Short mmCIF file of C-alpha atoms and ligand atoms in Angstrom, two decimals:
data_model
loop_
_atom_site.label_atom_id
_atom_site.label_comp_id
_atom_site.label_asym_id
_atom_site.label_seq_id
_atom_site.Cartn_x
_atom_site.Cartn_y
_atom_site.Cartn_z
CA MET A 13 8.65 15.37 -14.73
CA THR A 14 12.18 15.08 -13.52
CA GLY A 15 15.44 16.94 -12.91
CA HIS A 16 17.03 18.90 -15.77
CA SER A 17 19.87 16.54 -16.66
CA PHE A 18 17.89 13.30 -16.36
CA ASN A 19 16.13 12.08 -19.45
CA PRO A 20 14.03 8.96 -18.75
CA PHE A 21 13.62 8.16 -22.44
CA GLU A 22 17.39 8.03 -22.93
CA MET A 23 17.52 5.77 -19.90
CA ALA A 24 14.79 3.49 -21.31
CA GLN A 25 16.65 3.32 -24.61
CA ALA A 26 19.97 2.57 -22.91
CA GLN A 27 18.35 -0.29 -20.94
CA PHE A 28 16.88 -1.59 -24.18
CA ASP A 29 20.17 -1.31 -26.11
CA LYS A 30 22.03 -3.31 -23.47
CA VAL A 31 19.67 -6.27 -23.83
CA ALA A 32 19.25 -5.88 -27.60
CA ASP A 33 23.02 -6.54 -27.79
CA LEU A 34 22.65 -9.55 -25.53
CA LEU A 35 19.85 -10.94 -27.73
CA GLU A 36 21.75 -10.02 -30.90
CA LEU A 37 18.65 -8.27 -32.30
CA ASP A 38 18.83 -7.22 -35.93
CA ASN A 39 18.99 -3.51 -36.78
CA SER A 40 15.45 -3.04 -38.08
CA THR A 41 13.89 -4.67 -35.01
CA ARG A 42 16.05 -2.46 -32.81
CA GLU A 43 15.04 0.66 -34.70
CA LEU A 44 11.38 -0.29 -34.39
CA LEU A 45 11.47 -1.16 -30.69
CA ARG A 46 13.66 1.65 -29.35
CA ASN A 47 11.18 4.31 -30.58
CA PRO A 48 7.43 4.83 -30.21
CA LEU A 49 5.26 3.79 -33.13
CA ARG A 50 3.00 6.85 -32.69
CA GLU A 51 2.79 9.92 -30.52
CA TYR A 52 0.33 12.77 -30.09
CA GLN A 53 0.91 16.22 -28.57
CA PHE A 54 -1.95 18.68 -28.31
CA LEU A 55 -3.42 21.62 -26.43
CA ILE A 56 -6.42 21.59 -24.12
CA PRO A 57 -8.02 25.01 -23.58
CA VAL A 58 -10.01 25.16 -20.33
CA ARG A 59 -12.20 27.95 -19.02
CA MET A 60 -11.09 28.23 -15.42
CA ASP A 61 -13.37 29.03 -12.48
CA ASP A 62 -12.27 32.69 -12.58
CA GLY A 63 -13.52 33.00 -16.19
CA GLN A 64 -10.04 33.07 -17.81
CA VAL A 65 -9.05 30.44 -20.39
CA LYS A 66 -5.91 28.48 -19.55
CA VAL A 67 -4.23 26.26 -22.14
CA PHE A 68 -2.80 22.91 -20.98
CA ARG A 69 -0.49 20.63 -22.96
CA GLY A 70 -1.44 16.96 -23.31
CA PHE A 71 0.35 13.85 -24.59
CA ARG A 72 -0.31 10.28 -25.67
CA VAL A 73 2.42 7.94 -26.83
CA GLN A 74 1.75 4.46 -28.28
CA HIS A 75 5.07 2.72 -28.14
CA ASN A 76 4.22 -0.68 -29.60
CA ASP A 77 0.97 -2.53 -30.23
CA SER A 78 2.20 -5.70 -31.92
CA ARG A 79 0.86 -7.88 -29.06
CA GLY A 80 -2.48 -6.05 -28.63
CA PRO A 81 -4.04 -2.63 -28.02
CA SER A 82 -1.73 -0.11 -26.33
CA LYS A 83 -2.28 0.16 -22.60
CA GLY A 84 -1.06 2.68 -20.07
CA GLY A 85 -1.95 5.37 -17.60
CA ILE A 86 -2.45 9.11 -17.84
CA ARG A 87 -0.50 11.30 -15.46
CA PHE A 88 -1.27 14.81 -14.30
CA HIS A 89 1.95 16.48 -13.24
CA PRO A 90 3.36 20.03 -13.44
CA HIS A 91 6.71 18.73 -14.72
CA GLU A 92 5.42 16.16 -17.22
CA THR A 93 7.51 15.96 -20.41
CA ILE A 94 7.14 14.12 -23.70
CA ASP A 95 10.33 12.18 -22.97
CA THR A 96 8.94 10.94 -19.65
CA VAL A 97 5.79 9.81 -21.44
CA ARG A 98 7.86 8.11 -24.17
CA ALA A 99 9.89 6.23 -21.59
CA LEU A 100 6.82 5.18 -19.66
CA ALA A 101 5.06 4.02 -22.84
CA MET A 102 8.09 1.91 -23.72
CA TRP A 103 8.21 0.42 -20.22
CA MET A 104 4.48 -0.43 -20.59
CA THR A 105 5.29 -2.50 -23.68
CA TRP A 106 7.84 -4.52 -21.69
CA LYS A 107 5.56 -4.71 -18.67
CA CYS A 108 2.64 -6.24 -20.61
CA ALA A 109 5.01 -8.61 -22.35
CA VAL A 110 6.81 -9.80 -19.21
CA VAL A 111 3.51 -10.78 -17.53
CA ASP A 112 2.34 -12.14 -20.88
CA ILE A 113 -0.93 -10.27 -21.32
CA PRO A 114 -2.14 -9.49 -24.86
CA LEU A 115 -1.54 -5.74 -24.74
CA GLY A 116 0.99 -3.23 -26.03
CA GLY A 117 2.50 -0.16 -24.39
CA GLY A 118 1.17 3.39 -24.19
CA LYS A 119 1.22 6.34 -21.82
CA GLY A 120 -0.34 9.77 -21.58
CA GLY A 121 -0.13 12.91 -19.57
CA VAL A 122 -1.12 16.50 -19.06
CA ILE A 123 1.15 19.24 -17.75
CA CYS A 124 -0.92 20.49 -14.83
CA ASP A 125 -0.97 20.51 -11.06
CA PRO A 126 -4.20 19.04 -9.66
CA HIS A 127 -3.31 20.50 -6.24
CA SER A 128 -4.29 23.90 -7.59
CA LEU A 129 -7.26 22.88 -9.77
CA SER A 130 -10.92 22.61 -8.75
CA ASP A 131 -12.85 19.42 -9.53
CA ARG A 132 -14.64 21.21 -12.36
CA GLU A 133 -11.34 22.33 -13.90
CA GLN A 134 -9.93 18.80 -13.67
CA GLU A 135 -13.09 17.43 -15.30
CA GLN A 136 -12.63 19.87 -18.18
CA ILE A 137 -9.03 18.75 -18.64
CA CYS A 138 -10.14 15.09 -18.72
CA ARG A 139 -12.88 15.79 -21.26
CA GLY A 140 -10.53 17.97 -23.34
CA TRP A 141 -7.89 15.21 -23.39
CA VAL A 142 -10.47 12.73 -24.75
CA ARG A 143 -11.86 15.23 -27.30
CA GLN A 144 -8.38 15.60 -28.77
CA LEU A 145 -7.80 11.85 -29.02
CA ALA A 146 -11.24 10.29 -29.40
CA ARG A 147 -10.37 8.71 -32.74
CA ASN A 148 -6.89 7.54 -31.77
CA VAL A 149 -7.73 5.72 -28.54
CA GLY A 150 -10.42 3.15 -27.71
CA PRO A 151 -11.09 -0.45 -26.69
CA ILE A 152 -9.56 -1.90 -29.83
CA ASN A 153 -6.51 0.34 -30.19
CA ASP A 154 -5.45 2.08 -26.98
CA VAL A 155 -6.89 1.74 -23.47
CA PRO A 156 -5.91 4.42 -20.91
CA ALA A 157 -5.86 4.06 -17.11
CA PRO A 158 -5.07 6.14 -14.01
CA ASP A 159 -1.52 6.98 -12.95
CA VAL A 160 0.19 9.65 -10.86
CA MET A 161 -2.40 12.18 -9.63
CA THR A 162 -5.29 10.72 -11.64
CA ASN A 163 -7.95 8.43 -10.20
CA ALA A 164 -11.24 6.59 -10.84
CA GLN A 165 -13.20 9.83 -11.03
CA HIS A 166 -10.93 11.15 -13.80
CA MET A 167 -11.41 7.86 -15.68
CA LEU A 168 -15.19 8.12 -15.43
CA TRP A 169 -15.20 11.67 -16.81
CA MET A 170 -13.02 10.45 -19.69
CA LEU A 171 -15.28 7.44 -20.35
CA ASP A 172 -18.34 9.66 -20.33
CA GLU A 173 -16.79 12.03 -22.88
CA TYR A 174 -15.67 9.13 -25.08
CA GLU A 175 -19.16 7.56 -25.03
CA HIS A 176 -20.73 10.94 -25.73
CA ILE A 177 -18.52 11.41 -28.81
CA HIS A 178 -19.00 7.88 -30.14
CA GLY A 179 -22.66 7.56 -29.21
CA GLY A 180 -22.64 4.22 -27.39
CA LYS A 181 -21.45 2.41 -24.29
CA TYR A 182 -17.78 1.43 -24.39
CA PRO A 183 -16.79 0.32 -20.88
CA GLY A 184 -13.66 -1.32 -22.34
CA PHE A 185 -12.33 2.11 -23.43
CA ILE A 186 -10.65 2.83 -20.11
CA THR A 187 -9.72 0.98 -16.93
CA GLY A 188 -9.43 2.06 -13.33
CA LYS A 189 -13.13 2.96 -13.37
CA PRO A 190 -15.01 3.12 -10.05
CA VAL A 191 -16.23 -0.25 -8.80
CA GLY A 192 -19.93 -0.47 -9.73
CA MET A 193 -19.25 1.58 -12.87
CA GLY A 194 -17.28 -1.12 -14.68
CA GLY A 195 -14.25 -1.08 -12.41
CA SER A 196 -12.66 -4.28 -11.11
CA LEU A 197 -12.51 -5.16 -7.47
CA GLY A 198 -8.88 -5.37 -6.41
CA ARG A 199 -7.61 -2.73 -8.87
CA THR A 200 -6.81 -0.26 -6.10
CA GLU A 201 -4.66 -2.81 -4.31
CA ALA A 202 -3.26 -4.48 -7.44
CA THR A 203 0.00 -2.62 -8.04
CA GLY A 204 1.12 -2.52 -4.42
CA TYR A 205 0.08 -6.14 -3.81
CA GLY A 206 1.84 -7.18 -7.02
CA VAL A 207 5.10 -5.68 -5.72
CA ILE A 208 4.76 -7.81 -2.60
CA TYR A 209 3.82 -11.02 -4.44
CA THR A 210 7.16 -10.76 -6.27
CA LEU A 211 8.99 -9.74 -3.09
CA ARG A 212 7.46 -12.72 -1.21
CA GLU A 213 8.81 -15.09 -3.88
CA ALA A 214 12.25 -13.45 -3.77
CA LEU A 215 12.37 -13.82 0.01
CA LYS A 216 11.48 -17.51 -0.35
CA ILE A 217 14.31 -18.05 -2.83
CA MET A 218 16.74 -16.25 -0.52
CA GLY A 219 15.56 -18.28 2.45
CA LEU A 220 14.46 -15.17 4.37
CA ASP A 221 11.47 -15.20 6.70
CA PRO A 222 9.37 -12.06 5.93
CA LYS A 223 8.59 -11.76 9.65
CA LYS A 224 12.26 -11.15 10.35
CA THR A 225 12.72 -8.52 7.65
CA THR A 226 12.56 -4.73 7.70
CA CYS A 227 11.83 -2.34 4.89
CA ALA A 228 12.00 1.37 3.95
CA VAL A 229 9.55 2.80 1.44
CA GLN A 230 9.76 5.92 -0.67
CA GLY A 231 6.31 7.37 -1.38
CA PHE A 232 2.99 6.99 0.39
CA GLY A 233 0.54 6.96 -2.51
CA ASN A 234 -1.48 4.16 -4.06
CA VAL A 235 1.41 1.79 -4.78
CA ALA A 236 3.26 2.36 -1.51
CA GLN A 237 0.23 2.09 0.78
CA TYR A 238 -0.97 -1.26 -0.59
CA ALA A 239 2.55 -2.65 -0.78
CA ILE A 240 2.97 -1.75 2.89
CA GLN A 241 -0.42 -3.30 3.74
CA LEU A 242 0.43 -6.70 2.26
CA TYR A 243 4.04 -6.69 3.45
CA LYS A 244 2.80 -6.06 6.98
CA GLN A 245 0.31 -8.91 6.59
CA LEU A 246 3.27 -11.16 5.79
CA GLY A 247 4.72 -10.02 9.10
CA GLY A 248 7.37 -7.54 7.89
CA THR A 249 8.22 -4.25 9.59
CA VAL A 250 8.24 -0.96 7.67
CA VAL A 251 10.55 1.41 9.54
CA CYS A 252 9.93 4.50 7.42
CA VAL A 253 8.06 6.04 4.52
CA SER A 254 8.67 9.27 2.70
CA SER A 255 6.32 11.64 0.92
CA TRP A 256 6.22 14.94 -0.94
CA ASP A 257 5.26 18.06 1.01
CA GLN A 258 3.35 20.36 -1.30
CA GLN A 259 3.63 23.37 0.98
CA ASP A 260 7.39 23.16 1.53
CA GLN A 261 8.06 21.85 -2.02
CA THR A 262 10.32 19.15 -0.66
CA SER A 263 10.03 15.60 0.62
CA TYR A 264 10.30 14.20 4.16
CA THR A 265 10.91 10.76 5.63
CA PHE A 266 8.72 9.61 8.53
CA LYS A 267 10.38 7.07 10.75
CA LYS A 268 9.34 4.83 13.63
CA THR A 269 11.95 2.17 14.36
CA SER A 270 9.33 -0.14 15.91
CA GLY A 271 7.38 0.05 12.63
CA ILE A 272 5.01 2.58 11.10
CA ASP A 273 1.27 2.22 11.67
CA LEU A 274 -0.39 2.26 8.26
CA ASP A 275 -3.86 3.23 9.48
CA GLU A 276 -2.72 6.13 11.64
CA LEU A 277 -0.55 7.51 8.81
CA ARG A 278 -3.39 7.17 6.30
CA LYS A 279 -5.54 9.36 8.53
CA ILE A 280 -3.05 12.24 8.25
CA THR A 281 -2.35 11.85 4.52
CA ASP A 282 -3.97 13.96 1.80
CA ARG A 283 -5.42 12.48 -1.38
CA PHE A 284 -2.10 13.03 -3.19
CA GLY A 285 -0.19 10.87 -0.70
CA GLY A 286 1.31 13.81 1.21
CA ILE A 287 1.74 13.18 4.96
CA ASP A 288 1.09 16.05 7.41
CA LYS A 289 4.45 16.48 9.15
CA GLY A 290 3.09 18.34 12.19
CA LYS A 291 0.56 15.61 12.92
CA ALA A 292 3.17 12.89 12.24
CA ARG A 293 5.45 14.42 14.87
CA GLY A 294 2.48 14.40 17.26
CA LEU A 295 2.13 10.66 16.66
CA GLY A 296 5.76 10.05 17.59
CA TYR A 297 7.34 9.89 14.12
CA GLU A 298 10.82 11.24 13.54
CA VAL A 299 10.61 13.65 10.60
CA LEU A 300 13.82 13.37 8.57
CA PRO A 301 14.97 14.79 5.23
CA GLY A 302 13.34 13.25 2.14
CA GLU A 303 16.35 11.15 1.14
CA ALA A 304 16.73 9.51 4.55
CA TRP A 305 14.60 6.53 3.47
CA ILE A 306 17.42 5.24 1.28
CA GLU A 307 20.11 5.10 3.99
CA GLN A 308 18.18 3.05 6.53
CA GLU A 309 19.63 -0.17 7.92
CA VAL A 310 16.91 -2.42 6.48
CA ASP A 311 16.72 -5.59 4.40
CA ILE A 312 14.46 -4.22 1.68
CA LEU A 313 14.05 -0.89 -0.12
CA ILE A 314 10.86 -0.12 -2.01
CA PRO A 315 11.08 3.04 -4.11
CA ALA A 316 7.40 3.73 -4.89
CA ALA A 317 7.23 7.46 -5.63
CA LEU A 318 8.62 8.61 -8.98
CA GLU A 319 11.37 8.00 -11.53
CA ASN A 320 15.00 9.12 -11.03
CA GLN A 321 15.11 8.63 -7.25
CA VAL A 322 17.96 6.13 -6.83
CA THR A 323 20.76 8.08 -8.48
CA GLY A 324 24.54 7.83 -8.84
CA GLU A 325 24.78 9.91 -5.66
CA SER A 326 21.99 8.46 -3.53
CA VAL A 327 22.89 4.84 -4.33
CA LYS A 328 26.12 5.30 -2.32
CA LYS A 329 23.99 5.78 0.79
CA ILE A 330 22.35 2.36 0.57
CA ASN A 331 23.18 0.45 3.72
CA LYS A 332 25.26 -2.74 3.47
CA ASN A 333 22.38 -4.75 5.01
CA VAL A 334 20.07 -4.10 2.09
CA LYS A 335 19.47 -7.32 0.16
CA ILE A 336 16.54 -6.49 -2.10
CA VAL A 337 15.33 -3.44 -4.00
CA ALA A 338 11.73 -3.96 -5.18
CA GLU A 339 10.92 -1.17 -7.60
CA GLY A 340 7.31 -0.08 -7.11
CA ALA A 341 7.74 3.11 -9.13
CA ASN A 342 8.50 3.27 -12.83
CA GLY A 343 12.13 4.03 -13.61
CA PRO A 344 13.23 4.86 -10.04
CA THR A 345 16.85 3.79 -10.65
CA THR A 346 19.19 5.64 -13.01
CA ILE A 347 21.60 3.75 -15.27
CA GLU A 348 24.54 4.88 -13.12
CA ALA A 349 22.88 3.69 -9.91
CA ASP A 350 21.85 0.45 -11.58
CA ARG A 351 25.49 -0.40 -12.30
CA VAL A 352 26.26 0.03 -8.61
CA LEU A 353 23.36 -2.20 -7.55
CA GLU A 354 24.54 -4.86 -9.99
CA GLU A 355 28.14 -4.64 -8.76
CA ARG A 356 27.04 -4.81 -5.14
CA LYS A 357 24.92 -7.86 -6.01
CA ILE A 358 21.81 -6.33 -4.51
CA TYR A 359 18.86 -8.34 -5.79
CA VAL A 360 16.66 -6.01 -7.85
CA ILE A 361 13.07 -6.81 -8.74
CA PRO A 362 12.87 -4.46 -11.72
CA ASP A 363 10.07 -1.93 -12.07
CA PHE A 364 8.25 -3.32 -15.07
CA LEU A 365 8.04 -6.72 -13.39
CA ALA A 366 7.45 -5.60 -9.78
CA ASN A 367 4.73 -3.07 -10.56
CA ALA A 368 3.00 -5.02 -13.34
CA GLY A 369 0.12 -5.90 -10.98
CA GLY A 370 -1.67 -2.69 -11.95
CA VAL A 371 -1.78 -3.39 -15.65
CA THR A 372 -2.52 -7.06 -15.07
CA CYS A 373 -5.60 -6.14 -13.06
CA SER A 374 -6.50 -3.51 -15.68
CA TYR A 375 -6.42 -6.31 -18.21
CA PHE A 376 -8.76 -8.31 -15.91
CA GLU A 377 -11.00 -5.23 -15.80
CA GLN A 378 -11.14 -5.12 -19.60
CA VAL A 379 -12.00 -8.82 -19.71
CA GLN A 380 -14.75 -8.40 -17.08
CA SER A 381 -16.12 -5.25 -18.77
CA ASN A 382 -16.24 -7.01 -22.11
CA MET A 383 -18.03 -10.04 -20.62
CA ASN A 384 -20.20 -7.81 -18.43
CA TYR A 385 -19.53 -10.36 -15.70
CA PHE A 386 -17.60 -9.28 -12.62
CA TRP A 387 -15.45 -11.46 -10.42
CA ASP A 388 -15.26 -11.23 -6.65
CA LYS A 389 -12.19 -9.72 -5.03
CA ASP A 390 -10.62 -13.02 -3.94
CA ASP A 391 -10.94 -14.32 -7.49
CA VAL A 392 -9.21 -11.21 -8.90
CA LEU A 393 -6.41 -11.30 -6.35
CA GLN A 394 -5.81 -15.03 -6.78
CA ARG A 395 -5.49 -14.62 -10.55
CA LEU A 396 -3.21 -11.63 -9.97
CA ASP A 397 -1.00 -13.56 -7.59
CA PHE A 398 -0.76 -16.43 -10.10
CA LYS A 399 0.23 -14.10 -12.98
CA MET A 400 2.76 -12.13 -10.93
CA THR A 401 4.30 -15.23 -9.37
CA SER A 402 4.64 -16.99 -12.75
CA ALA A 403 6.23 -13.91 -14.34
CA TYR A 404 8.60 -13.47 -11.40
CA LYS A 405 9.68 -17.13 -11.53
CA ALA A 406 10.35 -16.97 -15.27
CA VAL A 407 12.53 -13.87 -14.82
CA HIS A 408 14.40 -15.37 -11.87
CA GLU A 409 15.04 -18.55 -13.85
CA MET A 410 16.40 -16.53 -16.77
CA HIS A 411 18.62 -14.58 -14.32
CA VAL A 412 20.06 -17.85 -12.99
CA LYS A 413 20.24 -19.72 -16.29
CA ARG A 414 22.02 -16.99 -18.22
CA ASN A 415 23.77 -15.51 -15.19
CA ILE A 416 22.49 -12.03 -16.01
CA TYR A 417 21.26 -9.16 -13.87
CA MET A 418 17.55 -9.40 -12.93
CA ARG A 419 16.62 -6.28 -14.93
CA ASP A 420 18.34 -7.68 -18.02
CA ALA A 421 16.60 -11.03 -17.50
CA ALA A 422 13.19 -9.33 -17.42
CA TYR A 423 14.09 -7.30 -20.52
CA ALA A 424 15.32 -10.40 -22.34
CA ILE A 425 11.97 -12.15 -21.86
CA ALA A 426 9.89 -9.08 -22.73
CA ILE A 427 11.90 -7.91 -25.75
CA ASP A 428 12.00 -11.41 -27.17
CA ARG A 429 8.19 -11.70 -26.97
CA VAL A 430 7.60 -8.29 -28.60
CA ALA A 431 10.26 -8.81 -31.28
CA ARG A 432 8.68 -12.15 -32.12
CA ALA A 433 5.22 -10.55 -32.45
CA CYS A 434 6.65 -7.88 -34.81
CA ARG A 435 8.37 -10.55 -36.90
CA ASP A 436 5.29 -12.82 -36.98
CA ARG A 437 3.17 -9.92 -38.22
CA GLY A 438 5.69 -9.28 -40.95
CA TRP A 439 6.64 -5.80 -39.65
CA VAL A 440 10.35 -6.54 -39.67
P1 NAD B 502 0.59 8.52 -6.17
O1 NAD B 502 0.43 9.85 -6.80
O2 NAD B 502 -0.60 7.85 -5.56
O3 NAD B 502 1.70 8.58 -5.01
C1 NAD B 502 2.97 9.11 -5.20
C2 NAD B 502 3.61 9.23 -3.82
O4 NAD B 502 4.97 9.64 -3.98
C3 NAD B 502 2.95 10.27 -2.92
O5 NAD B 502 2.93 9.79 -1.60
C4 NAD B 502 3.89 11.46 -3.01
O6 NAD B 502 3.85 12.28 -1.85
C5 NAD B 502 5.21 10.74 -3.11
N1 NAD B 502 6.30 11.52 -3.68
C6 NAD B 502 6.31 12.28 -4.79
N2 NAD B 502 7.53 12.84 -4.98
C7 NAD B 502 8.30 12.38 -3.95
C8 NAD B 502 9.65 12.58 -3.58
N3 NAD B 502 10.47 13.34 -4.29
N4 NAD B 502 10.11 11.96 -2.46
C9 NAD B 502 9.28 11.17 -1.72
N5 NAD B 502 8.00 10.96 -2.03
C10 NAD B 502 7.52 11.55 -3.12
O7 NAD B 502 1.27 7.60 -7.27
P2 NAD B 502 1.23 6.03 -7.40
O8 NAD B 502 0.06 5.64 -8.20
O9 NAD B 502 1.43 5.42 -6.05
O10 NAD B 502 2.51 5.77 -8.31
C11 NAD B 502 3.83 5.75 -7.77
C12 NAD B 502 4.79 5.24 -8.82
O11 NAD B 502 4.37 3.94 -9.24
C13 NAD B 502 4.89 6.06 -10.11
O12 NAD B 502 6.20 5.92 -10.63
C14 NAD B 502 3.89 5.36 -11.03
O13 NAD B 502 4.17 5.60 -12.41
C15 NAD B 502 4.16 3.92 -10.65
N6 NAD B 502 3.08 3.00 -10.96
C16 NAD B 502 1.83 3.19 -10.51
C17 NAD B 502 0.85 2.27 -10.79
C18 NAD B 502 -0.53 2.37 -10.23
O14 NAD B 502 -1.33 1.45 -10.46
N7 NAD B 502 -0.86 3.39 -9.47
C19 NAD B 502 1.14 1.16 -11.60
C20 NAD B 502 2.45 0.98 -12.05
C21 NAD B 502 3.41 1.92 -11.72
#
């Protein structure tokens, strides 16, 4: 779901190769870990509201399950590609490993645009996706979750179809379910909050008071909104956010130097995270081109929209004051841009560490569903904070001890854990 020349899977493999060299991994382990173990591609025919049948293409990739069942979201996007899903599945393997939860990496998707689909049509896509995979996914082998443009309602339709097919109740089949229907409190906030737990620790290490920092955010969806909420609670100022405008098919940045007001922006945002630019102007926001978020004179950048956003070109626009890039999105930084960040010594909290709060809370949801005992929100968030903070500290320590880039440090920890699991099982 990206530009023509950018291939996220090649990028994921290049990131892996760099650290595999560093760890001096043997050839068979490399071969096993730089490719998905299994992948499924299939068609989902749906009778649309106008009576015509439309055929959608669906995917599921299980990258590695040596540490536990595969885990990862399902995206609905008009530009979804198998290579994007492969990359995301691979990143899920590293993400689960870096926060040390007993799960592997998977990802799924459907090429479709929910903006132009009725609820009934979306429900049919969800049920069709499960019908095609009902024997290849499940609580003991692969547990899906929501991702870009999918939500708790989609998960419930999928669970219902899965239970219908298998004739029983399997709440551990899927996570991101609605609260009260097996969902965990805190899941909605988890990814965005997780980004800020790691950012808070980084600021401590750098001796920066959050109250004196400013930040620019790309995206205004689930991850961005909750990251902004917690960052503001720590006292930070968000000077701008950007979002995709479905009507104009482009993105815009919404800026208020004194700091954006989360609640007022939420009121003029659609369910896909698109901000109404007319209404934003009315509220006193400057409406700038989509890329303007990256060139702001701030301390922190949080890309929290999509992959391939900090590129060889756009990285040149990053202001000299920027000290930290906390990657909320998956794969927001290209290899070329990453080299520049490393050279400029900008402190990067890499995606699969920064945004691991979502999968960590999904893991908590599985645990709660399996026990049929649900924790209160404070309990969930405290456990989440503990997991994210411990993972962040381990990565930072590795970065200091081995004098390697933060992304490489996170990879070194994750790859080592997964390689060890493959070896211990006798796979390599
Ligand atoms: P979302 O669909 O809720 O929000 C995406 C936001 O990005 C929207 O505000 C949209 O308008 C904006 N956007 C899209 N294209 C843009 C562009 N070109 N420029 C500026 N804004 C743009 O998605 P989300 O759940 O917040 O996920 C965001 C990213 O975080 C994705 O990379 C996703 O894979 C990753 N992620 C999400 C979770 C999760 O729990 N939701 C967990 C881990 C990683």
